[in-house]
Amino acid sequence: MEDKNFPKIKTENIDIDTLLREKEKIDKLIKSQFTREITVMFTDLSGSTQMSEELGDLAMRAILKKHHDIIRPLVESHNGVLVKTMGDGTMSYFYKTADAVASAIQIQRGIQRYNLEKDEPPLLIRCGLNTGMGIVERTDVYGDVVNVAQRYEALATAREILLSAETYAKVSDEPDLTIVFLKETNIKGKGDIPKKVFKVLWDEEDIAQYKARKEAGEIGILGDQEEVDGLGPSEAKTAVGFFAPRLMIEQKGRSAVFFEIDKDEMVIGRSSKTDIQLPEVYISRRHARIIKEGEMFYIEDLESNVGTLFQGQRIRRQELKHGDEFTLGSVRLVFLSEQTAEAHDAPLADSSQKVVGVDTSATMSIGKKKSFLMRVYEGKTMVAKHELRDIPLLIGRVNECDVRLGNPAVSRQHARIYTVGETVIVEDLKSNNGTYVNGTAVNKVDVGIDDEIRVGPFTIFVIDPSMQDEEEKNSKLGLADKMLSFLHKK
């Protein structure tokens, strides 16, 4: 039955050539009116799933609002359009590439300022940018330029801004930008030809370090691969005198193991999916990583529990120089970029054997050192007891702390306590209410067995187990004497 609202079309009157010509006109009109060269930027909040699980939905919603409140004005003030927010991510586009990169830099700096001002889990975001032709509507954008931008955002890690080669080409001459060639990699959906990835340096300290090395002649032209005696990059690795940077990993009681840094990123951690596996209980699943940026190498802590320490201080990110030593708990890492007899003669670890084993004898030898205990009291009730070691114990209110004290007066990450040799050190972590030793607020101080440490309503004492054992022995002897005296009277 024929629908009166949709009368039958007389197909014999349709000229397909006419329709194709009309379609060509429409396509041209769409291209002229809606297709533009744009730079698309994606951002994503790293670790948001874990944050949501720990903080709860309501608290996470407040954090996402703050995240969006930081990003939106910094997109709009750089002539960009924030097209959409997608849970913990955003998508924006810009007509000028320089505006897009400047916006990404200011977003990272704005997030960094926010983190420094707040005593709560840090917001860590990553950004990916790509430039190309796209269909621009009032409230959305379409095209391959969007898909590729999202691929670059997925390649980035926390606090990174990554650019495609197309985006880099548009801003490579900008005097106020510092950009380094990061690597070549395959992009999903773009065939087997590797694509170049560039990284924007936005942290002032990173920029200063990069420029200092460049002025000293330690870094060549951006993106160029160094050659040895005229050989190509692949042949240079086998040239006489070439020494690939290595990482020496040393555990007490075991021989050192050497790993050649042959990738742009090598992750160290407890997980079997890392490049170098350290199956120690105090090592985080993804603890730290070694990354190459141009001709420079860096070590980054991946928000591990016990931290990555350099000269006794916890670091977030640091440029690597020959001979630099780092500790992950009791594991010692040494970066070697120059040929030494030790590194030259030592066999490299097999790439398939990436696990650095645990030596029980080493653990036993560590246990023979002088040890301390800490006891935590709330009023007269002991609520926690821990052994103190050179691995810092984190004291705070949140679940990931080693010593969790669930009281509002205690900051999320309030303080840490650890040993250096036979000295016990307590360190305040910029807590709201402070850490006190014998009634005095402290930043970092040595403490002894007679000192009283206060964290909110909790009192912490350091105990020498050997003295405690002697006291218990004397107490038992005293009790035995009393019993003998009682029996003699009988």
mmCIF file of C-alpha atoms in Angstrom, residues 174-410:
data_model
loop_
_atom_site.group_PDB
_atom_site.id
_atom_site.type_symbol
_atom_site.label_atom_id
_atom_site.label_comp_id
_atom_site.label_asym_id
_atom_site.label_seq_id
_atom_site.Cartn_x
_atom_site.Cartn_y
_atom_site.Cartn_z
ATOM 1 C CA GLU A 174 59.093 29.218 17.115
ATOM 2 C CA PRO A 175 61.857 30.781 19.287
ATOM 3 C CA ASP A 176 59.980 30.366 22.584
ATOM 4 C CA LEU A 177 59.430 26.616 22.248
ATOM 5 C CA THR A 178 61.831 23.836 23.239
ATOM 6 C CA ILE A 179 61.040 20.618 21.393
ATOM 7 C CA VAL A 180 63.071 17.406 21.228
ATOM 8 C CA PHE A 181 62.857 14.418 18.917
ATOM 9 C CA LEU A 182 61.694 11.507 21.048
ATOM 10 C CA LYS A 183 61.470 8.418 18.843
ATOM 11 C CA GLU A 184 59.964 6.760 15.786
ATOM 12 C CA THR A 185 57.094 4.339 16.267
ATOM 13 C CA ASN A 186 54.221 2.736 14.418
ATOM 14 C CA ILE A 187 50.877 4.485 14.759
ATOM 15 C CA LYS A 188 47.788 2.302 14.823
ATOM 16 C CA GLY A 189 45.908 2.535 11.538
ATOM 17 C CA LYS A 190 48.789 4.255 9.696
ATOM 18 C CA GLY A 191 50.537 1.236 8.184
ATOM 19 C CA ASP A 192 54.001 -0.139 8.897
ATOM 20 C CA ILE A 193 55.946 3.058 8.231
ATOM 21 C CA PRO A 194 57.205 4.457 11.570
ATOM 22 C CA LYS A 195 56.072 7.964 12.457
ATOM 23 C CA LYS A 196 58.243 10.520 14.245
ATOM 24 C CA VAL A 197 57.261 11.595 17.726
ATOM 25 C CA PHE A 198 58.369 14.935 19.185
ATOM 26 C CA LYS A 199 58.147 16.072 22.785
ATOM 27 C CA VAL A 200 57.598 19.608 24.046
ATOM 28 C CA LEU A 201 59.629 20.541 27.119
ATOM 29 C CA TRP A 202 57.518 22.748 29.367
ATOM 30 C CA ASP A 203 59.079 22.423 32.823
ATOM 31 C CA GLU A 204 61.532 25.297 33.366
ATOM 32 C CA GLU A 205 64.099 23.021 35.014
ATOM 33 C CA ASP A 206 64.014 20.542 32.111
ATOM 34 C CA ILE A 207 64.353 23.380 29.596
ATOM 35 C CA ALA A 208 67.340 24.872 31.447
ATOM 36 C CA GLN A 209 69.108 21.494 31.575
ATOM 37 C CA TYR A 210 68.493 20.900 27.870
ATOM 38 C CA LYS A 211 69.773 24.331 26.835
ATOM 39 C CA ALA A 212 72.864 23.999 29.037
ATOM 40 C CA ARG A 213 73.792 20.717 27.385
ATOM 41 C CA LYS A 214 73.086 22.093 23.941
ATOM 42 C CA GLU A 215 75.332 25.111 24.552
ATOM 43 C CA ALA A 216 78.055 22.788 25.833
ATOM 44 C CA GLY A 217 77.904 20.894 22.538
ATOM 45 C CA GLU A 218 76.649 17.698 24.151
ATOM 46 C CA ILE A 219 73.514 17.654 21.951
ATOM 47 C CA GLY A 220 73.454 17.832 18.169
ATOM 48 C CA ILE A 221 70.846 19.239 15.822
ATOM 49 C CA LEU A 222 67.308 18.334 16.846
ATOM 50 C CA GLY A 223 66.130 15.101 15.317
ATOM 51 C CA ASP A 224 69.473 14.182 13.769
ATOM 52 C CA GLN A 225 70.965 10.779 14.561
ATOM 53 C CA GLU A 226 74.626 10.875 15.386
ATOM 54 C CA GLU A 227 76.998 9.072 13.006
ATOM 55 C CA VAL A 228 80.338 7.406 13.753
ATOM 56 C CA ASP A 229 83.060 7.938 11.093
ATOM 57 C CA GLY A 230 80.456 8.392 8.381
ATOM 58 C CA LEU A 231 78.539 5.214 9.183
ATOM 59 C CA GLY A 232 74.764 5.177 9.318
ATOM 60 C CA PRO A 233 72.894 4.972 12.649
ATOM 61 C CA SER A 234 72.431 1.196 12.515
ATOM 62 C CA GLU A 235 76.049 0.547 11.502
ATOM 63 C CA ALA A 236 77.360 2.967 14.117
ATOM 64 C CA LYS A 237 76.277 0.638 16.905
ATOM 65 C CA THR A 238 78.811 -1.942 15.792
ATOM 66 C CA ALA A 239 81.626 0.542 15.138
ATOM 67 C CA VAL A 240 84.848 0.220 17.125
ATOM 68 C CA GLY A 241 84.764 2.391 20.247
ATOM 69 C CA PHE A 242 80.986 2.759 20.326
ATOM 70 C CA PHE A 243 79.558 2.244 23.801
ATOM 71 C CA ALA A 244 75.827 1.961 24.331
ATOM 72 C CA PRO A 245 74.646 3.377 27.675
ATOM 73 C CA ARG A 246 74.075 0.725 30.319
ATOM 74 C CA LEU A 247 72.334 0.385 33.613
ATOM 75 C CA MET A 248 74.133 -1.495 36.352
ATOM 76 C CA ILE A 249 71.831 -3.078 38.944
ATOM 77 C CA GLU A 250 73.370 -4.217 42.176
ATOM 78 C CA GLN A 251 71.850 -5.954 45.189
ATOM 79 C CA LYS A 252 73.721 -6.674 48.378
ATOM 80 C CA GLY A 253 75.252 -10.131 48.344
ATOM 81 C CA ARG A 254 74.939 -10.535 44.554
ATOM 82 C CA SER A 255 77.079 -9.752 41.552
ATOM 83 C CA ALA A 256 76.113 -6.666 39.560
ATOM 84 C CA VAL A 257 73.918 -7.170 36.478
ATOM 85 C CA PHE A 258 74.246 -4.930 33.407
ATOM 86 C CA PHE A 259 71.429 -3.995 31.029
ATOM 87 C CA GLU A 260 72.038 -2.172 27.763
ATOM 88 C CA ILE A 261 69.635 0.726 27.310
ATOM 89 C CA ASP A 262 68.563 -0.202 23.795
ATOM 90 C CA LYS A 263 65.041 1.241 23.829
ATOM 91 C CA ASP A 264 63.595 4.742 24.100
ATOM 92 C CA GLU A 265 61.812 3.627 27.273
ATOM 93 C CA MET A 266 62.729 0.885 29.750
ATOM 94 C CA VAL A 267 60.402 0.306 32.698
ATOM 95 C CA ILE A 268 61.714 -1.108 35.980
ATOM 96 C CA GLY A 269 59.364 -2.747 38.475
ATOM 97 C CA ARG A 270 57.985 -5.830 40.163
ATOM 98 C CA SER A 271 55.586 -6.749 37.353
ATOM 99 C CA SER A 272 56.573 -9.440 34.853
ATOM 100 C CA LYS A 273 55.484 -7.032 32.118
ATOM 101 C CA THR A 274 58.312 -4.571 32.834
ATOM 102 C CA ASP A 275 61.581 -4.446 30.884
ATOM 103 C CA ILE A 276 63.658 -5.059 34.025
ATOM 104 C CA GLN A 277 61.884 -7.013 36.743
ATOM 105 C CA LEU A 278 62.870 -6.646 40.411
ATOM 106 C CA PRO A 279 60.707 -9.146 42.341
ATOM 107 C CA GLU A 280 61.123 -7.495 45.737
ATOM 108 C CA VAL A 281 58.007 -6.852 47.835
ATOM 109 C CA TYR A 282 58.820 -3.170 48.350
ATOM 110 C CA ILE A 283 59.313 -2.485 44.627
ATOM 111 C CA SER A 284 56.148 -1.147 42.959
ATOM 112 C CA ARG A 285 54.713 -2.986 39.959
ATOM 113 C CA ARG A 286 55.849 -0.106 37.702
ATOM 114 C CA HIS A 287 58.433 1.618 39.854
ATOM 115 C CA ALA A 288 60.565 3.781 37.560
ATOM 116 C CA ARG A 289 61.613 4.139 33.952
ATOM 117 C CA ILE A 290 64.658 5.134 31.936
ATOM 118 C CA ILE A 291 63.767 7.235 28.898
ATOM 119 C CA LYS A 292 65.755 8.695 26.007
ATOM 120 C CA GLU A 293 64.846 12.116 24.641
ATOM 121 C CA GLY A 294 67.045 13.104 21.731
ATOM 122 C CA GLU A 295 70.586 12.601 22.989
ATOM 123 C CA MET A 296 69.617 12.858 26.660
ATOM 124 C CA PHE A 297 68.599 10.173 29.151
ATOM 125 C CA TYR A 298 66.316 10.622 32.155
ATOM 126 C CA ILE A 299 65.084 8.526 35.055
ATOM 127 C CA GLU A 300 61.497 9.063 36.205
ATOM 128 C CA ASP A 301 59.802 7.699 39.296
ATOM 129 C CA LEU A 302 56.356 6.308 38.425
ATOM 130 C CA GLU A 303 54.684 7.294 41.688
ATOM 131 C CA SER A 304 56.235 4.308 43.484
ATOM 132 C CA ASN A 305 55.602 3.573 47.159
ATOM 133 C CA VAL A 306 59.180 3.749 48.467
ATOM 134 C CA GLY A 307 60.398 6.195 45.848
ATOM 135 C CA THR A 308 63.482 6.531 43.684
ATOM 136 C CA LEU A 309 66.297 8.122 45.698
ATOM 137 C CA PHE A 310 69.290 10.139 44.487
ATOM 138 C CA GLN A 311 71.843 11.144 47.125
ATOM 139 C CA GLY A 312 69.275 10.190 49.761
ATOM 140 C CA GLN A 313 66.553 12.452 48.358
ATOM 141 C CA ARG A 314 63.382 11.254 46.642
ATOM 142 C CA ILE A 315 63.260 12.456 43.025
ATOM 143 C CA ARG A 316 60.472 12.651 40.481
ATOM 144 C CA ARG A 317 62.517 13.080 37.321
ATOM 145 C CA GLN A 318 66.210 13.655 36.751
ATOM 146 C CA GLU A 319 68.620 13.841 33.868
ATOM 147 C CA LEU A 320 71.122 10.988 33.870
ATOM 148 C CA LYS A 321 74.865 11.545 33.764
ATOM 149 C CA HIS A 322 77.652 9.003 33.773
ATOM 150 C CA GLY A 323 78.148 7.489 37.205
ATOM 151 C CA ASP A 324 74.861 8.696 38.708
ATOM 152 C CA GLU A 325 73.665 6.328 41.437
ATOM 153 C CA PHE A 326 70.063 5.758 42.485
ATOM 154 C CA THR A 327 68.428 3.484 45.025
ATOM 155 C CA LEU A 328 65.094 1.690 44.906
ATOM 156 C CA GLY A 329 64.832 0.356 48.430
ATOM 157 C CA SER A 330 68.018 -1.692 48.838
ATOM 158 C CA VAL A 331 68.582 -2.013 45.077
ATOM 159 C CA ARG A 332 71.346 0.199 43.646
ATOM 160 C CA LEU A 333 71.208 1.501 40.082
ATOM 161 C CA VAL A 334 74.200 3.088 38.328
ATOM 162 C CA PHE A 335 73.959 4.801 34.926
ATOM 163 C CA LEU A 336 77.013 4.229 32.710
ATOM 164 C CA SER A 337 77.388 6.264 29.511
ATOM 165 C CA GLU A 338 81.171 6.050 29.188
ATOM 166 C CA GLN A 339 83.287 2.994 28.557
ATOM 167 C CA THR A 340 84.937 1.738 31.732
ATOM 168 C CA ALA A 341 86.854 -1.445 32.409
ATOM 169 C CA GLU A 342 84.101 -2.635 34.740
ATOM 170 C CA ALA A 343 81.321 -2.047 32.233
ATOM 171 C CA HIS A 344 83.349 -3.237 29.236
ATOM 172 C CA ASP A 345 84.320 -6.589 30.745
ATOM 173 C CA ALA A 346 80.986 -7.331 32.417
ATOM 174 C CA PRO A 347 78.567 -9.534 30.451
ATOM 175 C CA LEU A 348 75.236 -7.983 29.526
ATOM 176 C CA ALA A 349 72.087 -9.572 30.885
ATOM 177 C CA ASP A 350 70.269 -11.629 28.289
ATOM 178 C CA SER A 351 67.303 -9.615 26.980
ATOM 179 C CA SER A 352 65.063 -12.637 27.579
ATOM 180 C CA GLN A 353 66.315 -12.921 31.175
ATOM 181 C CA LYS A 354 65.060 -9.628 32.524
ATOM 182 C CA VAL A 355 64.452 -10.735 36.115
ATOM 183 C CA VAL A 356 66.997 -9.594 38.675
ATOM 184 C CA GLY A 357 66.681 -12.325 41.299
ATOM 185 C CA VAL A 358 66.347 -12.129 45.054
ATOM 186 C CA ASP A 359 69.209 -13.413 47.199
ATOM 187 C CA THR A 360 68.139 -14.649 50.636
ATOM 188 C CA SER A 361 71.702 -14.427 51.934
ATOM 189 C CA ALA A 362 71.719 -10.744 51.059
ATOM 190 C CA THR A 363 68.534 -10.274 53.016
ATOM 191 C CA MET A 364 70.044 -12.111 55.965
ATOM 192 C CA SER A 365 73.167 -9.953 55.891
ATOM 193 C CA ILE A 366 71.058 -6.835 55.901
ATOM 194 C CA GLY A 367 69.216 -8.122 58.970
ATOM 195 C CA LYS A 368 72.490 -8.292 60.937
ATOM 196 C CA LYS A 369 72.762 -4.485 60.935
ATOM 197 C CA LYS A 370 71.554 -2.512 63.928
ATOM 198 C CA SER A 371 67.772 -2.296 63.691
ATOM 199 C CA PHE A 372 65.056 -0.112 65.208
ATOM 200 C CA LEU A 373 61.349 -0.428 65.774
ATOM 201 C CA MET A 374 58.680 2.252 65.873
ATOM 202 C CA ARG A 375 55.551 2.134 67.995
ATOM 203 C CA VAL A 376 52.533 4.330 67.366
ATOM 204 C CA TYR A 377 50.163 5.213 70.203
ATOM 205 C CA GLU A 378 46.774 6.896 70.276
ATOM 206 C CA GLY A 379 46.475 7.916 73.892
ATOM 207 C CA LYS A 380 47.728 4.894 75.863
ATOM 208 C CA THR A 381 46.750 2.362 73.194
ATOM 209 C CA MET A 382 49.395 1.075 70.774
ATOM 210 C CA VAL A 383 47.846 1.124 67.294
ATOM 211 C CA ALA A 384 50.826 0.185 65.110
ATOM 212 C CA LYS A 385 54.292 -1.332 65.271
ATOM 213 C CA HIS A 386 56.832 -1.415 62.430
ATOM 214 C CA GLU A 387 60.454 -2.261 61.823
ATOM 215 C CA LEU A 388 62.491 0.715 60.599
ATOM 216 C CA ARG A 389 64.823 0.286 57.631
ATOM 217 C CA ASP A 390 66.570 2.375 54.984
ATOM 218 C CA ILE A 391 63.384 2.065 52.922
ATOM 219 C CA PRO A 392 61.219 5.004 54.069
ATOM 220 C CA LEU A 393 57.900 4.244 55.750
ATOM 221 C CA LEU A 394 55.215 6.658 54.569
ATOM 222 C CA ILE A 395 52.928 7.934 57.331
ATOM 223 C CA GLY A 396 49.550 9.375 56.384
ATOM 224 C CA ARG A 397 45.797 9.107 56.131
ATOM 225 C CA VAL A 398 45.342 7.290 52.789
ATOM 226 C CA ASN A 399 45.423 3.552 52.157
ATOM 227 C CA GLU A 400 48.676 3.497 50.182
ATOM 228 C CA CYS A 401 50.660 4.756 53.191
ATOM 229 C CA ASP A 402 52.785 2.191 55.031
ATOM 230 C CA VAL A 403 51.567 3.548 58.385
ATOM 231 C CA ARG A 404 47.922 4.555 57.952
ATOM 232 C CA LEU A 405 46.552 6.877 60.638
ATOM 233 C CA GLY A 406 42.873 7.512 59.976
ATOM 234 C CA ASN A 407 42.344 10.892 61.573
ATOM 235 C CA PRO A 408 41.432 14.212 59.858
ATOM 236 C CA ALA A 409 44.341 15.936 61.635
ATOM 237 C CA VAL A 410 46.736 13.713 59.686
#
